[in-house]
């Protein structure tokens, strides 16, 4: 049975380009590997507030339990998968609050599992990528070495930036990514699958 891989869209703004970027990455990877079992997970569907549980995530489930339905649903969803592709946006030179908040609800659900970071933004989101690497490595996930950054065509001067603000992914950006980023995106996915071949270490809180 193929490993179950979640591709997580972390953008939650009412008007957002994140779902389109996530769909682009998913389609490209599935074309490169028709056997891939990738499921889209959208953080916005879980309506997560700023962390509001009375227990620390690292205590769940061995020492405590979540009390809120949104926490239970998010935890159960993430725990279902063997590996992850996180597609994260960059706002104001860093990862978005929704990305960090979603991560802060988790620990034992994905500790030791492989995760592949793909970021996007006006300039390609290198700051968000570095921040995510530090956070996820600290949480004991196995972070894929290759971390593509997807910048919009024309950067700050291009119409695709303004389209992204309105929730539209421009054709020029997609063409750029298909020609200039495809090899890197597929390389990172190959590395993710290689990490899947190594079983996760049992380091969860007991």
JSON list of C-alpha atoms in Angstrom, two decimals:
[
{"chain": "A", "resi": 1, "resn": "UNK", "atom": "CA", "xyz": [0.00, 0.00, 0.00]},
{"chain": "A", "resi": 2, "resn": "UNK", "atom": "CA", "xyz": [1.33, 3.43, -0.92]},
{"chain": "A", "resi": 3, "resn": "UNK", "atom": "CA", "xyz": [2.26, 5.72, 1.93]},
{"chain": "A", "resi": 4, "resn": "UNK", "atom": "CA", "xyz": [-0.37, 8.32, 2.80]},
{"chain": "A", "resi": 5, "resn": "UNK", "atom": "CA", "xyz": [0.93, 11.83, 2.18]},
{"chain": "A", "resi": 6, "resn": "UNK", "atom": "CA", "xyz": [-0.87, 15.02, 3.17]},
{"chain": "A", "resi": 7, "resn": "UNK", "atom": "CA", "xyz": [-0.27, 18.23, 1.24]},
{"chain": "A", "resi": 8, "resn": "UNK", "atom": "CA", "xyz": [-1.19, 20.98, 3.69]},
{"chain": "A", "resi": 9, "resn": "UNK", "atom": "CA", "xyz": [-2.34, 24.42, 2.60]},
{"chain": "A", "resi": 10, "resn": "UNK", "atom": "CA", "xyz": [-1.65, 26.70, 5.57]},
{"chain": "A", "resi": 11, "resn": "UNK", "atom": "CA", "xyz": [-3.15, 29.96, 4.26]},
{"chain": "A", "resi": 12, "resn": "UNK", "atom": "CA", "xyz": [-6.46, 30.85, 5.92]},
{"chain": "A", "resi": 13, "resn": "UNK", "atom": "CA", "xyz": [-7.29, 34.35, 4.75]},
{"chain": "A", "resi": 14, "resn": "UNK", "atom": "CA", "xyz": [-10.80, 34.77, 3.30]},
{"chain": "A", "resi": 15, "resn": "UNK", "atom": "CA", "xyz": [-9.25, 35.76, -0.04]},
{"chain": "A", "resi": 16, "resn": "UNK", "atom": "CA", "xyz": [-6.18, 33.60, -0.70]},
{"chain": "A", "resi": 17, "resn": "UNK", "atom": "CA", "xyz": [-4.13, 32.12, -3.48]},
{"chain": "A", "resi": 18, "resn": "UNK", "atom": "CA", "xyz": [-2.92, 29.24, -1.28]},
{"chain": "A", "resi": 19, "resn": "UNK", "atom": "CA", "xyz": [-5.40, 26.61, -2.50]},
{"chain": "A", "resi": 20, "resn": "UNK", "atom": "CA", "xyz": [-4.39, 27.27, -6.11]},
{"chain": "A", "resi": 21, "resn": "UNK", "atom": "CA", "xyz": [-0.68, 27.04, -5.29]},
{"chain": "A", "resi": 22, "resn": "UNK", "atom": "CA", "xyz": [-1.27, 23.83, -3.35]},
{"chain": "A", "resi": 23, "resn": "UNK", "atom": "CA", "xyz": [-3.29, 22.37, -6.23]},
{"chain": "A", "resi": 24, "resn": "UNK", "atom": "CA", "xyz": [-0.51, 23.29, -8.68]},
{"chain": "A", "resi": 25, "resn": "UNK", "atom": "CA", "xyz": [2.14, 21.53, -6.58]},
{"chain": "A", "resi": 26, "resn": "UNK", "atom": "CA", "xyz": [-0.08, 18.47, -6.04]},
{"chain": "A", "resi": 27, "resn": "UNK", "atom": "CA", "xyz": [-0.86, 18.11, -9.75]},
{"chain": "A", "resi": 28, "resn": "UNK", "atom": "CA", "xyz": [2.79, 18.49, -10.76]},
{"chain": "A", "resi": 29, "resn": "UNK", "atom": "CA", "xyz": [3.94, 15.84, -8.28]},
{"chain": "A", "resi": 30, "resn": "UNK", "atom": "CA", "xyz": [1.18, 13.42, -9.24]},
{"chain": "A", "resi": 31, "resn": "UNK", "atom": "CA", "xyz": [2.15, 13.76, -12.90]},
{"chain": "A", "resi": 32, "resn": "UNK", "atom": "CA", "xyz": [5.73, 12.96, -11.96]},
{"chain": "A", "resi": 33, "resn": "UNK", "atom": "CA", "xyz": [4.67, 9.95, -9.85]},
{"chain": "A", "resi": 34, "resn": "UNK", "atom": "CA", "xyz": [1.31, 8.45, -10.79]},
{"chain": "A", "resi": 35, "resn": "UNK", "atom": "CA", "xyz": [1.48, 6.05, -7.82]},
{"chain": "A", "resi": 36, "resn": "UNK", "atom": "CA", "xyz": [1.63, 8.88, -5.25]},
{"chain": "A", "resi": 37, "resn": "UNK", "atom": "CA", "xyz": [-1.16, 8.90, -2.66]},
{"chain": "A", "resi": 38, "resn": "UNK", "atom": "CA", "xyz": [-1.49, 12.62, -1.87]},
{"chain": "A", "resi": 39, "resn": "UNK", "atom": "CA", "xyz": [-4.45, 14.13, -0.02]},
{"chain": "A", "resi": 40, "resn": "UNK", "atom": "CA", "xyz": [-5.11, 17.86, 0.28]},
{"chain": "A", "resi": 41, "resn": "UNK", "atom": "CA", "xyz": [-5.56, 19.15, 3.83]},
{"chain": "A", "resi": 42, "resn": "UNK", "atom": "CA", "xyz": [-6.68, 22.78, 4.21]},
{"chain": "A", "resi": 43, "resn": "UNK", "atom": "CA", "xyz": [-5.98, 24.40, 7.59]},
{"chain": "A", "resi": 44, "resn": "UNK", "atom": "CA", "xyz": [-8.89, 26.80, 7.01]},
{"chain": "A", "resi": 45, "resn": "UNK", "atom": "CA", "xyz": [-11.35, 23.90, 7.15]},
{"chain": "A", "resi": 46, "resn": "UNK", "atom": "CA", "xyz": [-10.57, 23.37, 10.83]},
{"chain": "A", "resi": 47, "resn": "UNK", "atom": "CA", "xyz": [-11.30, 26.93, 12.02]},
{"chain": "A", "resi": 48, "resn": "UNK", "atom": "CA", "xyz": [-8.43, 26.88, 14.50]},
{"chain": "A", "resi": 49, "resn": "UNK", "atom": "CA", "xyz": [-8.41, 29.81, 16.92]},
{"chain": "A", "resi": 50, "resn": "UNK", "atom": "CA", "xyz": [-5.22, 31.02, 18.56]},
{"chain": "A", "resi": 51, "resn": "UNK", "atom": "CA", "xyz": [-4.19, 28.01, 20.67]},
{"chain": "A", "resi": 52, "resn": "UNK", "atom": "CA", "xyz": [-6.84, 27.65, 23.37]},
{"chain": "A", "resi": 53, "resn": "UNK", "atom": "CA", "xyz": [-6.27, 24.26, 25.02]},
{"chain": "A", "resi": 54, "resn": "UNK", "atom": "CA", "xyz": [-5.53, 23.91, 28.77]},
{"chain": "A", "resi": 55, "resn": "UNK", "atom": "CA", "xyz": [-2.89, 21.24, 28.06]},
{"chain": "A", "resi": 56, "resn": "UNK", "atom": "CA", "xyz": [0.34, 21.29, 26.08]},
{"chain": "A", "resi": 57, "resn": "UNK", "atom": "CA", "xyz": [0.20, 19.34, 22.78]},
{"chain": "A", "resi": 58, "resn": "UNK", "atom": "CA", "xyz": [3.25, 17.30, 23.79]},
{"chain": "A", "resi": 59, "resn": "UNK", "atom": "CA", "xyz": [1.15, 15.83, 26.64]},
{"chain": "A", "resi": 60, "resn": "UNK", "atom": "CA", "xyz": [-1.45, 14.41, 24.23]},
{"chain": "A", "resi": 61, "resn": "UNK", "atom": "CA", "xyz": [-2.42, 11.56, 24.23]},
{"chain": "A", "resi": 62, "resn": "UNK", "atom": "CA", "xyz": [-0.29, 9.84, 26.89]},
{"chain": "A", "resi": 63, "resn": "UNK", "atom": "CA", "xyz": [-0.66, 12.37, 29.71]},
{"chain": "A", "resi": 64, "resn": "UNK", "atom": "CA", "xyz": [-3.71, 14.45, 28.76]},
{"chain": "A", "resi": 65, "resn": "UNK", "atom": "CA", "xyz": [-6.43, 14.91, 26.14]},
{"chain": "A", "resi": 66, "resn": "UNK", "atom": "CA", "xyz": [-7.55, 17.85, 24.04]},
{"chain": "A", "resi": 67, "resn": "UNK", "atom": "CA", "xyz": [-10.84, 19.38, 25.18]},
{"chain": "A", "resi": 68, "resn": "UNK", "atom": "CA", "xyz": [-11.97, 21.30, 22.07]},
{"chain": "A", "resi": 69, "resn": "UNK", "atom": "CA", "xyz": [-13.53, 19.78, 18.96]},
{"chain": "A", "resi": 70, "resn": "UNK", "atom": "CA", "xyz": [-11.34, 21.77, 16.58]},
{"chain": "A", "resi": 71, "resn": "UNK", "atom": "CA", "xyz": [-8.19, 20.53, 18.32]},
{"chain": "A", "resi": 72, "resn": "UNK", "atom": "CA", "xyz": [-9.37, 16.93, 18.25]},
{"chain": "A", "resi": 73, "resn": "UNK", "atom": "CA", "xyz": [-10.29, 17.13, 14.56]},
{"chain": "A", "resi": 74, "resn": "UNK", "atom": "CA", "xyz": [-6.99, 18.75, 13.52]},
{"chain": "A", "resi": 75, "resn": "UNK", "atom": "CA", "xyz": [-4.96, 16.31, 15.61]},
{"chain": "A", "resi": 76, "resn": "UNK", "atom": "CA", "xyz": [-6.78, 13.28, 14.22]},
{"chain": "A", "resi": 77, "resn": "UNK", "atom": "CA", "xyz": [-6.40, 14.49, 10.63]},
{"chain": "A", "resi": 78, "resn": "UNK", "atom": "CA", "xyz": [-2.65, 15.03, 10.86]},
{"chain": "A", "resi": 79, "resn": "UNK", "atom": "CA", "xyz": [-2.09, 11.74, 12.68]},
{"chain": "A", "resi": 80, "resn": "UNK", "atom": "CA", "xyz": [-3.58, 9.81, 9.72]},
{"chain": "A", "resi": 81, "resn": "UNK", "atom": "CA", "xyz": [-0.65, 10.45, 7.41]},
{"chain": "A", "resi": 82, "resn": "UNK", "atom": "CA", "xyz": [2.80, 8.97, 6.98]},
{"chain": "A", "resi": 83, "resn": "UNK", "atom": "CA", "xyz": [4.42, 12.10, 5.57]},
{"chain": "A", "resi": 84, "resn": "UNK", "atom": "CA", "xyz": [3.63, 15.71, 4.73]},
{"chain": "A", "resi": 85, "resn": "UNK", "atom": "CA", "xyz": [4.11, 18.43, 2.15]},
{"chain": "A", "resi": 86, "resn": "UNK", "atom": "CA", "xyz": [3.52, 21.80, 3.76]},
{"chain": "A", "resi": 87, "resn": "UNK", "atom": "CA", "xyz": [2.70, 24.59, 1.30]},
{"chain": "A", "resi": 88, "resn": "UNK", "atom": "CA", "xyz": [3.16, 27.80, 3.23]},
{"chain": "A", "resi": 89, "resn": "UNK", "atom": "CA", "xyz": [2.82, 31.47, 2.40]},
{"chain": "A", "resi": 90, "resn": "UNK", "atom": "CA", "xyz": [5.09, 34.32, 3.47]},
{"chain": "A", "resi": 91, "resn": "UNK", "atom": "CA", "xyz": [3.62, 37.57, 4.77]},
{"chain": "A", "resi": 92, "resn": "UNK", "atom": "CA", "xyz": [5.74, 40.52, 5.90]},
{"chain": "A", "resi": 93, "resn": "UNK", "atom": "CA", "xyz": [9.02, 38.62, 5.63]},
{"chain": "A", "resi": 94, "resn": "UNK", "atom": "CA", "xyz": [8.03, 35.58, 7.65]},
{"chain": "A", "resi": 95, "resn": "UNK", "atom": "CA", "xyz": [5.68, 32.63, 7.96]},
{"chain": "A", "resi": 96, "resn": "UNK", "atom": "CA", "xyz": [2.06, 33.57, 8.52]},
{"chain": "A", "resi": 97, "resn": "UNK", "atom": "CA", "xyz": [0.41, 33.40, 11.92]},
{"chain": "A", "resi": 98, "resn": "UNK", "atom": "CA", "xyz": [-2.01, 30.76, 10.66]},
{"chain": "A", "resi": 99, "resn": "UNK", "atom": "CA", "xyz": [0.90, 28.50, 9.72]},
{"chain": "A", "resi": 100, "resn": "UNK", "atom": "CA", "xyz": [2.61, 28.75, 13.09]},
{"chain": "A", "resi": 101, "resn": "UNK", "atom": "CA", "xyz": [-0.65, 28.47, 15.00]},
{"chain": "A", "resi": 102, "resn": "UNK", "atom": "CA", "xyz": [-1.63, 25.27, 13.18]},
{"chain": "A", "resi": 103, "resn": "UNK", "atom": "CA", "xyz": [1.77, 23.79, 13.96]},
{"chain": "A", "resi": 104, "resn": "UNK", "atom": "CA", "xyz": [1.48, 24.78, 17.62]},
{"chain": "A", "resi": 105, "resn": "UNK", "atom": "CA", "xyz": [-1.57, 22.53, 18.04]},
{"chain": "A", "resi": 106, "resn": "UNK", "atom": "CA", "xyz": [0.57, 19.48, 17.17]},
{"chain": "A", "resi": 107, "resn": "UNK", "atom": "CA", "xyz": [3.43, 17.35, 18.43]},
{"chain": "A", "resi": 108, "resn": "UNK", "atom": "CA", "xyz": [3.01, 13.59, 18.82]},
{"chain": "A", "resi": 109, "resn": "UNK", "atom": "CA", "xyz": [0.79, 13.34, 15.74]},
{"chain": "A", "resi": 110, "resn": "UNK", "atom": "CA", "xyz": [3.76, 13.78, 13.42]},
{"chain": "A", "resi": 111, "resn": "UNK", "atom": "CA", "xyz": [6.95, 13.54, 15.45]},
{"chain": "A", "resi": 112, "resn": "UNK", "atom": "CA", "xyz": [9.64, 11.63, 13.55]},
{"chain": "A", "resi": 113, "resn": "UNK", "atom": "CA", "xyz": [7.76, 11.71, 10.24]},
{"chain": "A", "resi": 114, "resn": "UNK", "atom": "CA", "xyz": [9.12, 13.24, 7.01]},
{"chain": "A", "resi": 115, "resn": "UNK", "atom": "CA", "xyz": [7.99, 16.68, 5.90]},
{"chain": "A", "resi": 116, "resn": "UNK", "atom": "CA", "xyz": [8.66, 18.59, 2.69]},
{"chain": "A", "resi": 117, "resn": "UNK", "atom": "CA", "xyz": [8.55, 22.40, 2.81]},
{"chain": "A", "resi": 118, "resn": "UNK", "atom": "CA", "xyz": [7.33, 24.38, -0.21]},
{"chain": "A", "resi": 119, "resn": "UNK", "atom": "CA", "xyz": [6.88, 28.12, 0.25]},
{"chain": "A", "resi": 120, "resn": "UNK", "atom": "CA", "xyz": [5.52, 30.89, -1.94]},
{"chain": "A", "resi": 121, "resn": "UNK", "atom": "CA", "xyz": [5.32, 34.67, -1.94]},
{"chain": "A", "resi": 122, "resn": "UNK", "atom": "CA", "xyz": [6.17, 37.82, -3.80]},
{"chain": "A", "resi": 123, "resn": "UNK", "atom": "CA", "xyz": [9.91, 37.17, -3.53]},
{"chain": "A", "resi": 124, "resn": "UNK", "atom": "CA", "xyz": [9.71, 33.40, -3.11]},
{"chain": "A", "resi": 125, "resn": "UNK", "atom": "CA", "xyz": [9.33, 33.17, 0.67]},
{"chain": "A", "resi": 126, "resn": "UNK", "atom": "CA", "xyz": [12.86, 32.20, 1.72]},
{"chain": "A", "resi": 127, "resn": "UNK", "atom": "CA", "xyz": [12.35, 33.62, 5.21]},
{"chain": "A", "resi": 128, "resn": "UNK", "atom": "CA", "xyz": [9.26, 31.50, 5.81]},
{"chain": "A", "resi": 129, "resn": "UNK", "atom": "CA", "xyz": [11.12, 28.44, 4.54]},
{"chain": "A", "resi": 130, "resn": "UNK", "atom": "CA", "xyz": [14.02, 28.98, 6.94]},
{"chain": "A", "resi": 131, "resn": "UNK", "atom": "CA", "xyz": [11.66, 29.59, 9.85]},
{"chain": "A", "resi": 132, "resn": "UNK", "atom": "CA", "xyz": [9.68, 26.44, 9.06]},
{"chain": "A", "resi": 133, "resn": "UNK", "atom": "CA", "xyz": [12.85, 24.39, 8.82]},
{"chain": "A", "resi": 134, "resn": "UNK", "atom": "CA", "xyz": [13.96, 25.56, 12.26]},
{"chain": "A", "resi": 135, "resn": "UNK", "atom": "CA", "xyz": [10.56, 24.96, 13.87]},
{"chain": "A", "resi": 136, "resn": "UNK", "atom": "CA", "xyz": [9.88, 21.56, 12.31]},
{"chain": "A", "resi": 137, "resn": "UNK", "atom": "CA", "xyz": [13.41, 20.28, 12.89]},
{"chain": "A", "resi": 138, "resn": "UNK", "atom": "CA", "xyz": [13.10, 21.35, 16.52]},
{"chain": "A", "resi": 139, "resn": "UNK", "atom": "CA", "xyz": [9.84, 19.40, 16.74]},
{"chain": "A", "resi": 140, "resn": "UNK", "atom": "CA", "xyz": [11.78, 16.29, 15.60]},
{"chain": "A", "resi": 141, "resn": "UNK", "atom": "CA", "xyz": [10.26, 15.93, 12.14]},
{"chain": "A", "resi": 142, "resn": "UNK", "atom": "CA", "xyz": [12.55, 14.75, 9.34]},
{"chain": "A", "resi": 143, "resn": "UNK", "atom": "CA", "xyz": [12.74, 17.83, 7.11]},
{"chain": "A", "resi": 144, "resn": "UNK", "atom": "CA", "xyz": [13.50, 17.28, 3.43]},
{"chain": "A", "resi": 145, "resn": "UNK", "atom": "CA", "xyz": [16.72, 19.02, 2.41]},
{"chain": "A", "resi": 146, "resn": "UNK", "atom": "CA", "xyz": [15.31, 20.50, -0.80]},
{"chain": "A", "resi": 147, "resn": "UNK", "atom": "CA", "xyz": [12.89, 23.35, -0.07]},
{"chain": "A", "resi": 148, "resn": "UNK", "atom": "CA", "xyz": [11.55, 25.09, -3.21]},
{"chain": "A", "resi": 149, "resn": "UNK", "atom": "CA", "xyz": [10.58, 28.75, -3.05]},
{"chain": "A", "resi": 150, "resn": "UNK", "atom": "CA", "xyz": [7.91, 29.84, -5.53]},
{"chain": "A", "resi": 151, "resn": "UNK", "atom": "CA", "xyz": [7.94, 33.51, -6.44]},
{"chain": "A", "resi": 152, "resn": "UNK", "atom": "CA", "xyz": [5.24, 35.18, -8.50]},
{"chain": "A", "resi": 153, "resn": "UNK", "atom": "CA", "xyz": [6.10, 36.23, -12.04]},
{"chain": "A", "resi": 154, "resn": "UNK", "atom": "CA", "xyz": [7.39, 39.79, -12.16]},
{"chain": "A", "resi": 155, "resn": "UNK", "atom": "CA", "xyz": [7.75, 39.96, -8.37]},
{"chain": "A", "resi": 156, "resn": "UNK", "atom": "CA", "xyz": [6.58, 43.31, -6.98]},
{"chain": "A", "resi": 157, "resn": "UNK", "atom": "CA", "xyz": [6.29, 44.86, -10.42]},
{"chain": "A", "resi": 158, "resn": "UNK", "atom": "CA", "xyz": [4.20, 42.13, -12.02]},
{"chain": "A", "resi": 159, "resn": "UNK", "atom": "CA", "xyz": [0.45, 41.73, -12.40]},
{"chain": "A", "resi": 160, "resn": "UNK", "atom": "CA", "xyz": [0.62, 38.24, -10.87]},
{"chain": "A", "resi": 161, "resn": "UNK", "atom": "CA", "xyz": [1.38, 39.76, -7.48]},
{"chain": "A", "resi": 162, "resn": "UNK", "atom": "CA", "xyz": [-1.84, 41.78, -7.61]},
{"chain": "A", "resi": 163, "resn": "UNK", "atom": "CA", "xyz": [-3.70, 38.72, -8.84]},
{"chain": "A", "resi": 164, "resn": "UNK", "atom": "CA", "xyz": [-2.41, 36.73, -5.87]},
{"chain": "A", "resi": 165, "resn": "UNK", "atom": "CA", "xyz": [-3.69, 39.40, -3.50]},
{"chain": "A", "resi": 166, "resn": "UNK", "atom": "CA", "xyz": [-7.13, 38.83, -5.07]},
{"chain": "A", "resi": 167, "resn": "UNK", "atom": "CA", "xyz": [-6.74, 35.05, -4.73]},
{"chain": "A", "resi": 168, "resn": "UNK", "atom": "CA", "xyz": [-5.81, 34.38, -8.36]},
{"chain": "A", "resi": 169, "resn": "UNK", "atom": "CA", "xyz": [-2.76, 32.40, -9.48]},
{"chain": "A", "resi": 170, "resn": "UNK", "atom": "CA", "xyz": [-1.45, 33.92, -12.70]},
{"chain": "A", "resi": 171, "resn": "UNK", "atom": "CA", "xyz": [-0.72, 31.85, -15.78]},
{"chain": "A", "resi": 172, "resn": "UNK", "atom": "CA", "xyz": [2.73, 33.44, -16.10]},
{"chain": "A", "resi": 173, "resn": "UNK", "atom": "CA", "xyz": [3.66, 32.28, -12.60]},
{"chain": "A", "resi": 174, "resn": "UNK", "atom": "CA", "xyz": [2.45, 28.75, -13.33]},
{"chain": "A", "resi": 175, "resn": "UNK", "atom": "CA", "xyz": [4.47, 28.72, -16.54]},
{"chain": "A", "resi": 176, "resn": "UNK", "atom": "CA", "xyz": [7.56, 29.92, -14.67]},
{"chain": "A", "resi": 177, "resn": "UNK", "atom": "CA", "xyz": [7.17, 27.19, -12.05]},
{"chain": "A", "resi": 178, "resn": "UNK", "atom": "CA", "xyz": [6.57, 24.49, -14.65]},
{"chain": "A", "resi": 179, "resn": "UNK", "atom": "CA", "xyz": [9.74, 25.39, -16.51]},
{"chain": "A", "resi": 180, "resn": "UNK", "atom": "CA", "xyz": [12.04, 26.65, -13.76]},
{"chain": "A", "resi": 181, "resn": "UNK", "atom": "CA", "xyz": [10.88, 24.88, -10.59]},
{"chain": "A", "resi": 182, "resn": "UNK", "atom": "CA", "xyz": [9.62, 21.49, -11.77]},
{"chain": "A", "resi": 183, "resn": "UNK", "atom": "CA", "xyz": [12.95, 19.72, -11.37]},
{"chain": "A", "resi": 184, "resn": "UNK", "atom": "CA", "xyz": [13.42, 21.09, -7.85]},
{"chain": "A", "resi": 185, "resn": "UNK", "atom": "CA", "xyz": [9.84, 20.28, -6.82]},
{"chain": "A", "resi": 186, "resn": "UNK", "atom": "CA", "xyz": [10.17, 16.69, -8.03]},
{"chain": "A", "resi": 187, "resn": "UNK", "atom": "CA", "xyz": [13.62, 16.36, -6.41]},
{"chain": "A", "resi": 188, "resn": "UNK", "atom": "CA", "xyz": [12.20, 17.34, -3.04]},
{"chain": "A", "resi": 189, "resn": "UNK", "atom": "CA", "xyz": [9.35, 14.86, -3.43]},
{"chain": "A", "resi": 190, "resn": "UNK", "atom": "CA", "xyz": [11.85, 12.11, -4.24]},
{"chain": "A", "resi": 191, "resn": "UNK", "atom": "CA", "xyz": [13.74, 12.98, -1.06]},
{"chain": "A", "resi": 192, "resn": "UNK", "atom": "CA", "xyz": [10.49, 12.82, 0.91]},
{"chain": "A", "resi": 193, "resn": "UNK", "atom": "CA", "xyz": [9.85, 9.30, -0.37]},
{"chain": "A", "resi": 194, "resn": "UNK", "atom": "CA", "xyz": [13.41, 8.30, 0.52]},
{"chain": "A", "resi": 195, "resn": "UNK", "atom": "CA", "xyz": [12.87, 9.52, 4.08]},
{"chain": "A", "resi": 196, "resn": "UNK", "atom": "CA", "xyz": [9.66, 7.48, 4.20]},
{"chain": "A", "resi": 197, "resn": "UNK", "atom": "CA", "xyz": [11.77, 4.38, 3.72]},
{"chain": "A", "resi": 198, "resn": "UNK", "atom": "CA", "xyz": [13.32, 5.06, 7.14]},
{"chain": "A", "resi": 199, "resn": "UNK", "atom": "CA", "xyz": [10.84, 4.37, 9.97]},
{"chain": "A", "resi": 200, "resn": "UNK", "atom": "CA", "xyz": [10.24, 7.25, 12.42]},
{"chain": "A", "resi": 201, "resn": "UNK", "atom": "CA", "xyz": [12.00, 7.19, 15.76]},
{"chain": "A", "resi": 202, "resn": "UNK", "atom": "CA", "xyz": [9.75, 6.62, 18.75]},
{"chain": "A", "resi": 203, "resn": "UNK", "atom": "CA", "xyz": [10.48, 9.84, 20.66]},
{"chain": "A", "resi": 204, "resn": "UNK", "atom": "CA", "xyz": [6.94, 10.81, 21.65]},
{"chain": "A", "resi": 205, "resn": "UNK", "atom": "CA", "xyz": [6.14, 11.78, 25.22]},
{"chain": "A", "resi": 206, "resn": "UNK", "atom": "CA", "xyz": [5.19, 8.65, 27.20]}
]
